[in-house]
Amino acid sequence: MKDLKRNIAIVCGGDSSEHDVSMRSAQGLYSFFDKERYNIYIVDVKGINWHVEYEDGDVATIDKNDFSFIGKDGKAVVFDYAYITIHGTPGENGLMQGYFDLIHLPYSTSGVLVEAMTFNKYVLNNYLRAFGVRVADSILLRLGDEYDEKEIEKRLGMPVFVKPAADGSSFGVSKVKNADQLAPALRVAFMESDEVMIEGYMKGTEISIGCYKTRDKMVVFPATEVVTSNEFFDYDAKYNGQVQEITPARIAGETAKRVADETAKIYNILHCNGIIRIDYIISKDAEGNDQINMLEINTTPGMTATSFIPQQVRAAGLDIKQVLTDIVENQF
């Protein structure tokens, strides 16, 4: 009898500094997916070397004409769906999505425009500001641009964050406390991206919250509070355990509801697809009320067992296997 299970590619790797983190997310997803229902394959994409990685260490080359490969039985394996878990280029900036659109293969993320926009923090912030989303003031610099340190300090104040504008990772981000630290911070950021954003500092509680939508429902998970003794939630805090993650976040119930509503609103404004994760700073206004400030959107969030999304799914009393099934089946 013909195998009626859908073939799903977990597309991972990529060409950014977070290649190895993406491989860990792929292993997490592989363990979460319903194997009774789907045939799951891990596809590592790096440069023009695209291949399936079998559990026993064997590899099979992907045919880029249709994203198929020849299985161990000598027959072609054609995919029905791609679950993209590349952090950075080409999976988080619209390139992979454009390829899948061309070959008509459904995938787990938002489309080309949304991916390109959410990948460029400066573009995204200014787009969402027009819809009333609160974001920090920021300045964009391109490689080779002249800049005046005093003007930057006058407009944004100090401290500021210097971060690659178009990059999916935590690499190249610096917290700058006075104007004479700007030049070295910009050098570091320009090593990751040709565009760099200098962003005003927002003091408050950092939280991160995931959500997804199907034809039938919008699901917003409980938020995670991010507490780190580092200057900010940098690469070491994120991946080397130098952080305390508290789910659900210790914020007022009314604020938690507002954050969930804002997250659903942003998801709908952008017309996202699949699971996204939005990071916020909850600050206080002059009267001491909570203000919700969006930091950034991650459209291919980490999916290791200890990543935010699996934590939040557990806190919501949901089953990650069922969540992934929901997301896949929503495309068919």
Coordinates of C-alpha atoms in Angstrom, one line a residue:
M1 CA 0.0 0.0 0.0
K2 CA 1.2 3.5 -0.8
D3 CA 2.6 5.4 2.2
L4 CA -0.1 8.0 2.9
K5 CA 2.0 10.0 5.4
R6 CA 3.0 13.5 4.4
N7 CA 6.7 14.0 3.9
I8 CA 8.0 17.0 5.9
A9 CA 11.4 18.6 5.6
I10 CA 12.8 20.4 8.7
V11 CA 14.9 23.0 6.8
C12 CA 17.8 24.1 9.0
G13 CA 21.4 25.3 9.0
G14 CA 21.7 28.5 6.9
D15 CA 24.5 30.9 6.3
S16 CA 24.5 33.0 9.4
S17 CA 26.5 32.9 12.7
E18 CA 23.7 30.8 14.1
H19 CA 24.0 27.8 11.9
D20 CA 24.7 25.5 14.8
V21 CA 21.8 26.8 16.9
S22 CA 19.5 26.1 13.9
M23 CA 20.8 22.5 13.8
R24 CA 19.8 22.2 17.5
S25 CA 16.3 23.6 16.8
A26 CA 16.0 21.0 14.0
Q27 CA 16.8 18.2 16.5
G28 CA 14.2 19.7 18.9
L29 CA 11.5 19.8 16.1
Y30 CA 12.4 16.3 15.0
S31 CA 11.7 15.0 18.5
F32 CA 8.4 17.0 18.7
F33 CA 6.8 16.0 15.4
D34 CA 4.2 13.3 15.2
K35 CA 6.1 10.4 13.5
E36 CA 2.9 8.3 13.3
R37 CA 1.4 11.0 11.0
Y38 CA 4.4 12.3 9.1
N39 CA 7.7 11.2 7.6
I40 CA 10.2 13.7 8.9
Y41 CA 13.5 14.5 7.3
I42 CA 16.2 17.0 8.4
V43 CA 17.5 19.1 5.5
D44 CA 20.7 21.1 6.1
V45 CA 21.0 24.1 3.8
K46 CA 24.4 25.8 3.8
G47 CA 25.5 27.8 0.8
I48 CA 24.7 25.7 -2.3
N49 CA 25.2 22.4 -0.3
W50 CA 21.7 21.2 0.5
H51 CA 21.4 17.7 1.8
V52 CA 19.2 15.4 3.9
E53 CA 20.8 14.1 7.1
Y54 CA 19.7 10.6 8.1
E55 CA 19.8 9.5 11.8
D56 CA 22.5 7.0 11.0
G57 CA 24.8 9.8 9.6
D58 CA 24.1 9.1 5.9
V59 CA 23.3 12.0 3.7
A60 CA 21.4 12.5 0.4
T61 CA 21.7 15.5 -1.9
I62 CA 18.7 17.7 -2.5
D63 CA 17.7 18.3 -6.1
K64 CA 17.2 22.1 -6.1
N65 CA 14.9 21.8 -9.2
D66 CA 12.0 20.5 -7.0
F67 CA 13.6 20.1 -3.5
S68 CA 13.3 16.3 -3.8
F69 CA 16.0 13.6 -3.1
I70 CA 16.6 10.0 -3.8
G71 CA 15.9 7.8 -0.8
K72 CA 17.8 4.7 0.3
D73 CA 15.4 2.5 -1.7
G74 CA 16.4 4.3 -4.9
K75 CA 13.1 6.1 -5.2
A76 CA 12.5 9.8 -5.3
V77 CA 11.2 11.4 -2.1
V78 CA 9.1 14.5 -2.8
F79 CA 8.2 16.8 0.1
D80 CA 4.7 18.0 0.9
Y81 CA 5.7 20.7 3.4
A82 CA 8.8 22.5 4.6
Y83 CA 9.2 23.5 8.3
I84 CA 11.8 26.3 8.2
T85 CA 13.9 26.6 11.3
I86 CA 16.9 28.5 9.9
H87 CA 17.9 31.5 12.2
G88 CA 19.2 34.2 9.8
T89 CA 19.8 34.0 6.1
P90 CA 18.3 32.5 3.9
G91 CA 15.4 31.2 6.1
E92 CA 14.5 34.3 8.0
N93 CA 14.8 37.0 5.4
G94 CA 12.5 35.8 2.6
L95 CA 15.0 34.1 0.3
M96 CA 14.1 30.5 1.1
Q97 CA 10.4 31.5 1.1
G98 CA 10.8 32.9 -2.5
Y99 CA 12.3 29.6 -3.6
F100 CA 9.5 27.6 -2.0
D101 CA 6.9 29.9 -3.6
L102 CA 8.5 29.3 -7.0
I103 CA 8.3 25.5 -6.7
H104 CA 4.9 25.6 -5.0
L105 CA 5.9 23.9 -1.7
P106 CA 3.9 25.0 1.4
Y107 CA 6.1 26.2 4.3
S108 CA 5.8 27.1 8.0
T109 CA 6.7 30.8 8.0
S110 CA 5.2 34.0 6.8
G111 CA 5.7 35.0 3.1
V112 CA 8.6 36.8 1.4
L113 CA 7.6 40.4 2.2
V114 CA 6.9 39.8 5.9
E115 CA 10.1 37.7 6.3
A116 CA 12.2 40.4 4.6
M117 CA 10.5 43.1 6.8
T118 CA 10.8 41.4 10.1
F119 CA 14.4 40.6 9.3
N120 CA 15.2 44.3 9.0
K121 CA 14.6 45.7 12.4
Y122 CA 14.6 49.3 11.3
V123 CA 12.2 48.8 8.4
L124 CA 9.9 46.7 10.7
N125 CA 9.8 49.2 13.6
N126 CA 9.0 52.1 11.3
Y127 CA 6.3 50.1 9.5
L128 CA 4.6 49.1 12.7
R129 CA 4.9 52.5 14.2
A130 CA 2.4 53.7 11.6
F131 CA -0.1 51.2 13.1
G132 CA 0.3 52.6 16.6
V133 CA 2.8 50.0 17.9
R134 CA 5.2 51.6 20.4
V135 CA 8.9 51.2 19.4
A136 CA 12.1 52.9 20.5
D137 CA 13.3 55.8 18.4
S138 CA 16.2 54.7 16.2
I139 CA 18.7 55.8 13.5
L140 CA 19.8 53.8 10.5
L141 CA 23.4 53.9 9.3
R142 CA 24.7 52.2 6.1
L143 CA 28.3 51.1 5.7
G144 CA 30.3 54.1 4.7
D145 CA 27.8 56.7 6.0
E146 CA 29.1 59.7 7.9
Y147 CA 27.7 60.2 11.4
D148 CA 28.0 62.7 14.2
E149 CA 28.3 61.1 17.6
K150 CA 27.0 64.2 19.5
E151 CA 23.9 64.4 17.2
I152 CA 23.1 60.7 17.9
E153 CA 23.5 61.3 21.6
K154 CA 21.3 64.4 21.5
R155 CA 18.5 62.6 19.6
L156 CA 18.5 59.2 21.3
G157 CA 20.2 59.9 24.7
M158 CA 22.5 57.4 26.3
P159 CA 22.7 54.5 26.7
V160 CA 21.8 53.2 23.2
F161 CA 21.8 49.8 21.6
V162 CA 23.9 49.3 18.4
K163 CA 22.7 46.3 16.4
P164 CA 22.9 44.9 12.9
A165 CA 19.7 46.1 11.2
A166 CA 19.4 43.0 8.9
D167 CA 20.5 40.0 10.9
G168 CA 18.7 37.3 12.6
S169 CA 21.1 36.7 15.5
S170 CA 22.3 38.2 18.7
F171 CA 25.8 38.6 17.3
G172 CA 27.2 42.2 16.8
V173 CA 24.9 43.8 19.4
S174 CA 26.4 46.3 21.9
K175 CA 25.0 48.4 24.6
V176 CA 26.8 51.8 24.4
K177 CA 26.9 54.0 27.5
N178 CA 28.6 57.1 26.1
A179 CA 29.2 58.6 22.7
D180 CA 32.9 57.7 22.5
Q181 CA 32.0 53.9 22.6
L182 CA 29.9 54.3 19.4
A183 CA 32.7 53.9 16.9
P184 CA 33.9 50.5 18.2
A185 CA 30.3 49.2 18.6
L186 CA 29.5 50.2 15.0
R187 CA 32.6 48.4 13.8
V188 CA 31.4 45.2 15.5
A189 CA 27.8 45.5 14.1
F190 CA 29.0 46.2 10.6
M191 CA 30.9 42.9 10.6
E192 CA 27.4 41.2 10.7
S193 CA 25.4 43.5 8.4
D194 CA 25.8 46.4 5.9
E195 CA 23.0 48.3 7.8
V196 CA 23.2 49.1 11.5
M197 CA 20.5 50.4 13.7
I198 CA 21.2 52.7 16.7
E199 CA 18.3 52.4 19.0
G200 CA 17.2 54.4 22.1
Y201 CA 17.4 52.5 25.4
M202 CA 14.1 51.4 27.0
K203 CA 14.3 50.6 30.7
G204 CA 12.0 48.0 32.0
T205 CA 11.1 44.3 32.2
E206 CA 12.0 42.2 29.1
I207 CA 9.5 39.6 28.0
S208 CA 9.0 37.3 25.1
I209 CA 5.8 35.8 23.8
G210 CA 4.9 33.4 21.1
C211 CA 1.7 32.9 19.1
Y212 CA 0.3 31.2 16.0
K213 CA -3.0 31.3 14.1
T214 CA -5.0 28.7 12.1
R215 CA -8.2 29.1 10.2
D216 CA -10.1 28.3 13.4
K217 CA -8.2 30.0 16.2
M218 CA -5.5 32.5 17.4
V219 CA -3.3 31.0 20.1
V220 CA -1.2 33.3 22.2
F221 CA 1.1 31.6 24.7
P222 CA 1.9 32.8 28.2
A223 CA 4.8 35.3 28.1
T224 CA 8.3 34.5 29.4
E225 CA 10.2 37.0 31.5
V226 CA 13.9 37.3 30.7
V227 CA 16.2 38.1 33.6
T228 CA 19.9 38.2 32.9
S229 CA 22.8 39.6 35.0
N230 CA 24.5 40.4 31.6
E231 CA 24.2 44.0 30.3
F232 CA 21.3 42.7 28.0
F233 CA 19.9 39.4 26.6
D234 CA 23.0 38.7 24.4
Y235 CA 24.3 35.5 22.8
D236 CA 25.8 34.1 26.0
A237 CA 22.6 34.9 27.9
K238 CA 20.5 33.3 25.1
Y239 CA 22.5 30.1 24.5
N240 CA 25.0 29.6 27.3
G241 CA 22.6 29.7 30.2
Q242 CA 23.4 33.1 31.6
V243 CA 19.8 33.9 32.0
Q244 CA 16.8 33.2 34.1
E245 CA 13.6 32.5 32.2
I246 CA 10.3 32.8 34.1
T247 CA 7.1 31.5 32.4
P248 CA 4.5 32.9 32.9
A249 CA 6.2 36.4 33.3
R250 CA 5.7 38.2 36.6
I251 CA 3.6 41.0 35.2
A252 CA 0.1 42.2 36.2
G253 CA -2.8 40.2 34.8
E254 CA -4.2 43.2 33.0
T255 CA -0.7 43.9 31.4
A256 CA -0.4 40.3 30.4
K257 CA -3.8 40.5 28.6
R258 CA -2.7 43.8 26.9
V259 CA 0.5 42.1 25.8
A260 CA -1.4 39.1 24.4
D261 CA -3.8 41.4 22.6
E262 CA -0.9 43.5 21.1
T263 CA 0.8 40.3 19.9
A264 CA -2.4 39.1 18.2
K265 CA -2.8 42.6 16.6
I266 CA 0.8 42.6 15.3
Y267 CA 0.4 39.1 13.9
N268 CA -2.7 40.2 12.0
I269 CA -1.3 43.5 10.8
L270 CA 1.6 41.6 9.2
H271 CA -0.6 38.6 8.1
C272 CA 1.9 36.2 9.6
N273 CA 1.9 32.4 9.3
G274 CA 3.2 29.7 11.7
I275 CA 4.7 30.4 15.1
I276 CA 6.3 33.8 15.7
R277 CA 7.8 35.2 18.9
I278 CA 7.7 38.9 19.8
D279 CA 10.0 40.5 22.3
Y280 CA 8.8 43.5 24.4
I281 CA 10.1 45.8 27.1
I282 CA 7.5 46.7 29.7
S283 CA 8.4 50.2 31.0
K284 CA 6.6 52.6 33.3
D285 CA 5.1 56.0 32.2
A286 CA 5.2 59.1 34.3
E287 CA 2.1 57.9 36.3
G288 CA 3.6 54.5 36.9
N289 CA 1.4 52.7 34.4
D290 CA 2.8 49.8 32.4
Q291 CA 3.8 50.7 28.8
I292 CA 4.2 48.0 26.2
N293 CA 7.2 48.6 23.8
M294 CA 7.9 46.2 21.0
L295 CA 11.6 45.2 20.6
E296 CA 11.6 42.8 17.7
I297 CA 9.9 39.9 16.0
N298 CA 11.4 36.5 15.5
T299 CA 9.6 34.5 12.7
T300 CA 11.8 31.3 13.1
P301 CA 12.1 31.1 16.9
G302 CA 14.4 28.6 18.6
M303 CA 12.8 25.1 19.0
T304 CA 15.1 23.2 21.3
A305 CA 13.5 21.6 24.3
T306 CA 14.6 24.6 26.5
S307 CA 13.7 27.3 24.0
F308 CA 11.0 29.9 24.8
I309 CA 8.3 28.5 22.6
P310 CA 8.3 24.9 23.9
Q311 CA 8.5 26.3 27.5
Q312 CA 5.4 28.5 26.7
V313 CA 3.5 25.7 25.0
R314 CA 4.0 23.6 28.2
A315 CA 3.0 26.5 30.4
A316 CA -0.2 26.9 28.4
G317 CA -1.0 23.2 29.0
L318 CA -0.7 22.4 25.3
D319 CA 1.1 19.6 23.5
I320 CA 3.9 20.8 21.2
K321 CA 3.2 17.7 18.9
Q322 CA -0.4 18.9 18.5
V323 CA 0.6 22.5 17.9
L324 CA 3.0 21.5 15.1
T325 CA 0.3 19.3 13.6
D326 CA -2.2 22.3 13.7
I327 CA 0.3 24.5 11.9
V328 CA 1.1 21.9 9.1
E329 CA -2.5 20.9 8.6
N330 CA -3.6 24.5 8.4
Q331 CA -1.9 24.7 5.0
F332 CA -3.9 21.8 3.4

